[in-house]
Amino acid sequence: MSDLPGSVRYVKNGAGGRWWPDAKSRSRLHAGWSQVPDGMLRAADVAAIEAVLRGQYGSRPGATQDLNALRSLLEGPRRHLWVTFEDGFMWWATVRDGITLSPDNETAEHGHFWLDLDRPWDNRSLAGRYLAMSELPGIVTTTAGFKGTVCEPKGWCEILRLIRDEEDEDAAAALAARLAYQAAVGKLVARLRPKDFEVLVDLILSRSGWTRLAKVGGATEGVDVEVENPAVDEIAFVQVKGAAGQDTLDDYVGRFRARRERYHRMIFAVHSPKGSLKAPPGEAVQVWDGSKVAELVVRLGLGDWVAKRV
């Protein structure tokens, strides 16, 4: 989106994010540097500020880094998109040029000065996708460990891409290759003998955390397999069919409904469905047709097993 800056800066709203509550609630970006006189900050007097910082640091390193951080805040900060990491999310905002100095310097609630936001802190992309740290690339989340106040993230290109909801070219190519492989596996699944298909469904279930309790018939005709998932304390019945249409599915849905006191869900796996099979909405019924089985085969690493059975 053209209205977003093309440059990114990370900011830490106080040590340990202590100014974050005020920054978020009042749409501000807080900064410290309480040792720098207000007049120098207001005038953005870089030479005078540098002298103060170098006097403070002496022979220790850090003055140049501090000065560059301050210049990012004082000299046209609106040209940057600002990000921070709090509450398990990456937050981003844009700011207006010009600082506001605190009348009581730096406190536990707010910084020595702050920038007012033009676009308030948001933890979602432009399309509304949450920017949870657990789902972000490592090159982005490593910035959260930065010890200073302001920096240009190494992953600034990725940050802009994520906020703009743009695809990563390599990830898109990998997805296309995965889908092509999945389609090829689907053709192999369609060629499996019924017995091999039943074994494949068993393998998928076991790798998904389900354990077979029994292969049953007789008094419970039509129930091929009972399986249990101890992690979620559920029992399901699984019907494996070589070929089936909607009428057959509907028949087994009725049987499932009649046994809800025992079964938490039903899985209807069909090798060669006759037409498009639809599970009833709002019920714990899953239909595994050939394409769904192929997707599970790829996800669970069973592609080689399928290929060897054809």
Short mmCIF file of C-alpha atoms in Angstrom, two decimals:
data_model
loop_
_atom_site.label_atom_id
_atom_site.label_comp_id
_atom_site.label_asym_id
_atom_site.label_seq_id
_atom_site.Cartn_x
_atom_site.Cartn_y
_atom_site.Cartn_z
CA MET A 1 0.00 0.00 0.00
CA SER A 2 1.46 3.33 -1.11
CA ASP A 3 0.26 5.21 1.99
CA LEU A 4 2.65 3.32 4.28
CA PRO A 5 6.28 4.43 4.70
CA GLY A 6 8.91 2.33 2.98
CA SER A 7 11.30 2.47 5.93
CA VAL A 8 10.96 0.61 9.24
CA ARG A 9 12.22 1.34 12.75
CA TYR A 10 11.82 -0.73 15.90
CA VAL A 11 11.17 1.08 19.16
CA LYS A 12 11.08 -0.12 22.74
CA ASN A 13 8.59 1.92 24.77
CA GLY A 14 10.70 2.06 27.93
CA ALA A 15 12.82 -0.60 29.63
CA GLY A 16 10.85 -3.82 29.69
CA GLY A 17 8.04 -2.04 27.83
CA ARG A 18 7.02 -0.13 30.97
CA TRP A 19 5.57 2.76 28.92
CA TRP A 20 3.65 0.46 26.60
CA PRO A 21 0.27 0.71 28.42
CA ASP A 22 0.25 4.50 28.01
CA ALA A 23 1.64 4.28 24.47
CA LYS A 24 -1.10 1.89 23.39
CA SER A 25 -4.02 3.55 25.17
CA ARG A 26 -3.09 7.13 24.22
CA SER A 27 -1.64 6.47 20.74
CA ARG A 28 1.89 7.56 21.53
CA LEU A 29 5.45 6.47 20.97
CA HIS A 30 7.51 7.04 24.12
CA ALA A 31 11.22 7.72 24.48
CA GLY A 32 13.58 8.56 27.33
CA TRP A 33 16.99 10.32 27.21
CA SER A 34 16.22 12.25 30.39
CA GLN A 35 19.88 13.37 30.51
CA VAL A 36 19.43 15.47 27.34
CA PRO A 37 18.10 19.01 28.07
CA ASP A 38 14.62 19.80 26.79
CA GLY A 39 15.80 22.72 24.68
CA MET A 40 18.21 20.54 22.72
CA LEU A 41 15.50 17.99 22.03
CA ARG A 42 12.95 20.63 21.06
CA ALA A 43 15.41 22.24 18.63
CA ALA A 44 16.75 18.86 17.43
CA ASP A 45 20.24 20.29 17.97
CA VAL A 46 22.21 17.24 16.88
CA ALA A 47 25.66 18.73 17.56
CA ALA A 48 24.75 19.73 21.11
CA ILE A 49 23.04 16.40 21.78
CA GLU A 50 26.08 14.53 20.51
CA ALA A 51 28.32 16.44 22.90
CA VAL A 52 26.04 15.52 25.83
CA LEU A 53 25.97 11.85 24.86
CA ARG A 54 29.72 11.58 24.29
CA GLY A 55 30.30 13.25 27.62
CA GLN A 56 28.04 10.73 29.28
CA TYR A 57 29.59 7.68 27.62
CA GLY A 58 33.20 8.80 27.80
CA SER A 59 35.38 6.03 26.42
CA ARG A 60 32.56 3.48 26.52
CA PRO A 61 30.89 2.55 23.21
CA GLY A 62 27.27 3.42 22.59
CA ALA A 63 27.19 7.19 22.00
CA THR A 64 26.92 6.88 18.22
CA GLN A 65 24.14 4.28 18.48
CA ASP A 66 22.26 6.49 20.92
CA LEU A 67 22.66 9.55 18.71
CA ASN A 68 21.40 7.70 15.62
CA ALA A 69 18.40 6.43 17.58
CA LEU A 70 17.54 9.94 18.71
CA ARG A 71 17.91 11.32 15.22
CA SER A 72 15.38 8.74 13.98
CA LEU A 73 12.90 10.16 16.49
CA LEU A 74 13.69 13.84 15.98
CA GLU A 75 14.40 14.15 12.25
CA GLY A 76 11.36 13.34 10.15
CA PRO A 77 10.13 10.26 12.06
CA ARG A 78 6.98 10.14 9.94
CA ARG A 79 9.03 8.69 7.08
CA HIS A 80 9.37 5.46 9.07
CA LEU A 81 6.87 2.77 9.96
CA TRP A 82 7.36 2.00 13.67
CA VAL A 83 7.06 -1.48 15.18
CA THR A 84 7.30 -2.94 18.66
CA PHE A 85 6.70 -6.35 20.25
CA GLU A 86 4.32 -6.66 23.17
CA ASP A 87 1.76 -9.16 24.52
CA GLY A 88 2.84 -11.85 22.05
CA PHE A 89 2.25 -9.69 18.96
CA MET A 90 4.10 -7.37 16.61
CA TRP A 91 2.47 -3.93 16.72
CA TRP A 92 2.97 -1.22 14.12
CA ALA A 93 2.09 2.45 13.79
CA THR A 94 2.94 5.65 11.94
CA VAL A 95 3.75 8.92 13.66
CA ARG A 96 3.54 12.67 13.16
CA ASP A 97 6.67 14.77 13.08
CA GLY A 98 7.45 16.78 16.20
CA ILE A 99 7.91 15.70 19.80
CA THR A 100 5.96 16.50 22.95
CA LEU A 101 8.11 17.00 26.05
CA SER A 102 6.76 15.71 29.35
CA PRO A 103 6.24 18.47 31.94
CA ASP A 104 7.54 16.15 34.66
CA ASN A 105 10.40 14.60 32.69
CA GLU A 106 10.44 10.79 32.79
CA THR A 107 8.14 8.73 35.03
CA ALA A 108 7.13 5.10 35.42
CA GLU A 109 4.08 5.79 33.25
CA HIS A 110 5.56 7.80 30.38
CA GLY A 111 8.82 8.83 28.79
CA HIS A 112 10.80 12.06 28.75
CA PHE A 113 9.12 12.85 25.44
CA TRP A 114 6.78 11.21 23.01
CA LEU A 115 5.55 11.30 19.43
CA ASP A 116 1.84 11.36 18.67
CA LEU A 117 0.68 8.65 16.31
CA ASP A 118 -0.88 9.29 12.94
CA ARG A 119 -2.02 5.68 12.68
CA PRO A 120 -2.54 4.00 16.10
CA TRP A 121 -0.80 0.84 17.23
CA ASP A 122 -2.24 -2.20 15.45
CA ASN A 123 -1.38 -5.89 15.80
CA ARG A 124 -3.03 -6.88 12.51
CA SER A 125 -2.01 -6.67 8.87
CA LEU A 126 -3.85 -4.39 6.46
CA ALA A 127 -6.07 -7.34 5.58
CA GLY A 128 -6.83 -8.00 9.25
CA ARG A 129 -4.53 -10.96 9.92
CA TYR A 130 -3.13 -10.99 13.46
CA LEU A 131 0.64 -10.61 13.64
CA ALA A 132 1.26 -13.17 16.38
CA MET A 133 4.95 -13.57 17.17
CA SER A 134 4.59 -17.36 17.14
CA GLU A 135 3.68 -17.16 13.44
CA LEU A 136 6.27 -14.61 12.30
CA PRO A 137 9.62 -15.41 10.63
CA GLY A 138 12.62 -15.65 12.92
CA ILE A 139 14.36 -12.76 11.16
CA VAL A 140 11.46 -10.57 12.34
CA THR A 141 11.06 -11.79 15.92
CA THR A 142 14.79 -11.63 16.72
CA THR A 143 14.41 -7.85 16.78
CA ALA A 144 12.37 -8.21 19.98
CA GLY A 145 15.63 -9.04 21.77
CA PHE A 146 17.31 -5.75 20.81
CA LYS A 147 18.75 -4.15 23.95
CA GLY A 148 18.61 -0.53 22.81
CA THR A 149 15.69 1.81 22.20
CA VAL A 150 15.54 2.27 18.42
CA CYS A 151 17.01 0.33 15.51
CA GLU A 152 16.44 -0.57 11.89
CA PRO A 153 15.37 -4.25 11.97
CA LYS A 154 17.37 -6.63 9.80
CA GLY A 155 14.07 -8.09 8.66
CA TRP A 156 12.50 -4.74 7.73
CA CYS A 157 11.57 -5.97 4.24
CA GLU A 158 9.75 -8.96 5.74
CA ILE A 159 7.96 -6.67 8.22
CA LEU A 160 6.61 -4.52 5.41
CA ARG A 161 5.62 -7.60 3.42
CA LEU A 162 3.72 -9.07 6.37
CA ILE A 163 1.87 -5.85 7.14
CA ARG A 164 0.98 -5.37 3.47
CA ASP A 165 -0.09 -9.05 3.15
CA GLU A 166 2.35 -9.63 0.30
CA GLU A 167 3.49 -13.15 -0.55
CA ASP A 168 7.08 -14.23 -0.14
CA GLU A 169 8.22 -15.44 -3.57
CA ASP A 170 10.07 -18.49 -2.23
CA ALA A 171 7.16 -19.44 0.04
CA ALA A 172 4.73 -19.06 -2.88
CA ALA A 173 6.92 -21.30 -5.06
CA ALA A 174 7.13 -23.88 -2.28
CA LEU A 175 3.34 -23.85 -1.89
CA ALA A 176 2.85 -24.32 -5.64
CA ALA A 177 5.25 -27.28 -5.58
CA ARG A 178 3.44 -28.76 -2.58
CA LEU A 179 0.06 -28.46 -4.31
CA ALA A 180 1.46 -30.09 -7.46
CA TYR A 181 2.87 -32.96 -5.38
CA GLN A 182 -0.43 -33.26 -3.53
CA ALA A 183 -2.31 -33.54 -6.85
CA ALA A 184 0.11 -36.26 -7.99
CA VAL A 185 -0.39 -38.14 -4.72
CA GLY A 186 -4.15 -37.86 -5.22
CA LYS A 187 -3.83 -39.78 -8.49
CA LEU A 188 -1.88 -42.51 -6.70
CA VAL A 189 -4.43 -42.71 -3.88
CA ALA A 190 -7.17 -43.27 -6.47
CA ARG A 191 -5.26 -46.33 -7.72
CA LEU A 192 -4.88 -48.03 -4.34
CA ARG A 193 -6.52 -51.41 -3.79
CA PRO A 194 -9.32 -51.29 -1.19
CA LYS A 195 -7.21 -53.13 1.41
CA ASP A 196 -4.30 -50.72 0.92
CA PHE A 197 -6.66 -47.78 1.20
CA GLU A 198 -7.94 -49.11 4.51
CA VAL A 199 -4.37 -49.49 5.78
CA LEU A 200 -3.57 -45.95 4.61
CA VAL A 201 -6.53 -44.55 6.58
CA ASP A 202 -5.25 -46.46 9.62
CA LEU A 203 -1.80 -44.91 9.19
CA ILE A 204 -3.27 -41.41 8.87
CA LEU A 205 -5.33 -41.91 12.01
CA SER A 206 -2.41 -43.25 14.05
CA ARG A 207 -0.12 -40.39 13.00
CA SER A 208 -2.89 -37.95 13.98
CA GLY A 209 -3.07 -39.32 17.52
CA TRP A 210 -5.91 -41.85 17.07
CA THR A 211 -5.53 -45.43 18.34
CA ARG A 212 -7.65 -48.26 17.01
CA LEU A 213 -9.91 -49.84 19.62
CA ALA A 214 -11.63 -52.41 17.47
CA LYS A 215 -12.66 -53.39 13.99
CA VAL A 216 -16.33 -54.13 14.44
CA GLY A 217 -19.36 -55.38 12.55
CA GLY A 218 -22.29 -57.66 13.23
CA ALA A 219 -24.56 -55.92 15.73
CA THR A 220 -23.04 -52.60 14.75
CA GLU A 221 -23.05 -53.25 11.04
CA GLY A 222 -21.41 -50.52 9.01
CA VAL A 223 -18.98 -49.35 11.67
CA ASP A 224 -15.62 -50.36 10.29
CA VAL A 225 -13.30 -49.06 12.99
CA GLU A 226 -13.54 -47.52 16.43
CA VAL A 227 -10.66 -45.24 17.32
CA GLU A 228 -9.75 -43.25 20.41
CA ASN A 229 -7.73 -40.07 20.91
CA PRO A 230 -6.63 -40.04 24.57
CA ALA A 231 -5.28 -36.49 24.31
CA VAL A 232 -8.76 -35.07 23.75
CA ASP A 233 -10.66 -37.95 25.41
CA GLU A 234 -12.71 -38.75 22.31
CA ILE A 235 -13.93 -41.90 20.61
CA ALA A 236 -14.81 -41.79 16.93
CA PHE A 237 -16.15 -44.26 14.46
CA VAL A 238 -14.53 -44.46 11.08
CA GLN A 239 -16.24 -45.77 7.98
CA VAL A 240 -13.92 -46.69 5.11
CA LYS A 241 -15.56 -47.13 1.72
CA GLY A 242 -14.22 -47.96 -1.71
CA ALA A 243 -17.01 -46.04 -3.40
CA ALA A 244 -19.99 -44.15 -2.00
CA GLY A 245 -22.49 -41.47 -2.88
CA GLN A 246 -24.39 -38.91 -0.83
CA ASP A 247 -27.15 -41.43 0.05
CA THR A 248 -24.60 -43.75 1.66
CA LEU A 249 -23.04 -40.89 3.59
CA ASP A 250 -26.44 -39.74 4.81
CA ASP A 251 -27.23 -43.28 5.97
CA TYR A 252 -24.08 -43.42 8.09
CA VAL A 253 -24.68 -39.93 9.46
CA GLY A 254 -27.99 -41.27 10.75
CA ARG A 255 -26.22 -44.18 12.43
CA PHE A 256 -23.74 -41.77 13.95
CA ARG A 257 -26.53 -39.63 15.38
CA ALA A 258 -28.08 -42.71 16.97
CA ARG A 259 -24.81 -43.48 18.78
CA ARG A 260 -23.81 -40.02 20.00
CA GLU A 261 -23.68 -41.25 23.61
CA ARG A 262 -20.55 -43.20 22.64
CA TYR A 263 -19.03 -41.42 19.66
CA HIS A 264 -17.77 -37.84 19.65
CA ARG A 265 -17.21 -37.69 15.90
CA MET A 266 -17.48 -39.62 12.66
CA ILE A 267 -14.91 -39.93 9.89
CA PHE A 268 -16.17 -41.10 6.50
CA ALA A 269 -13.21 -42.02 4.28
CA VAL A 270 -14.11 -42.87 0.68
CA HIS A 271 -11.73 -44.00 -2.03
CA SER A 272 -13.86 -43.07 -5.05
CA PRO A 273 -16.76 -40.79 -4.14
CA LYS A 274 -19.75 -40.65 -6.47
CA GLY A 275 -20.17 -36.94 -6.93
CA SER A 276 -19.49 -34.30 -4.30
CA LEU A 277 -20.14 -35.52 -0.75
CA LYS A 278 -21.31 -32.95 1.80
CA ALA A 279 -21.21 -33.44 5.55
CA PRO A 280 -24.16 -31.94 7.42
CA PRO A 281 -23.26 -28.46 8.68
CA GLY A 282 -22.74 -28.03 12.39
CA GLU A 283 -22.13 -31.72 13.10
CA ALA A 284 -18.91 -33.53 14.03
CA VAL A 285 -18.72 -35.37 10.72
CA GLN A 286 -15.62 -35.31 8.54
CA VAL A 287 -15.58 -36.51 4.93
CA TRP A 288 -12.22 -37.69 3.66
CA ASP A 289 -12.46 -37.96 -0.10
CA GLY A 290 -9.47 -38.58 -2.35
CA SER A 291 -8.25 -34.96 -2.30
CA LYS A 292 -8.52 -34.74 1.50
CA VAL A 293 -6.68 -38.04 1.92
CA ALA A 294 -3.95 -36.80 -0.44
CA GLU A 295 -3.62 -33.62 1.61
CA LEU A 296 -3.22 -35.67 4.81
CA VAL A 297 -0.75 -38.02 3.11
CA VAL A 298 1.50 -35.10 2.19
CA ARG A 299 1.14 -33.39 5.56
CA LEU A 300 1.95 -36.57 7.48
CA GLY A 301 4.82 -37.76 5.26
CA LEU A 302 3.14 -40.85 3.83
CA GLY A 303 3.83 -40.12 0.16
CA ASP A 304 6.53 -42.77 -0.21
CA TRP A 305 4.26 -45.38 1.39
CA VAL A 306 1.52 -44.63 -1.15
CA ALA A 307 3.93 -44.68 -4.10
CA LYS A 308 5.26 -48.12 -3.12
CA ARG A 309 1.72 -49.56 -3.07
CA VAL A 310 0.96 -48.56 -6.66
#
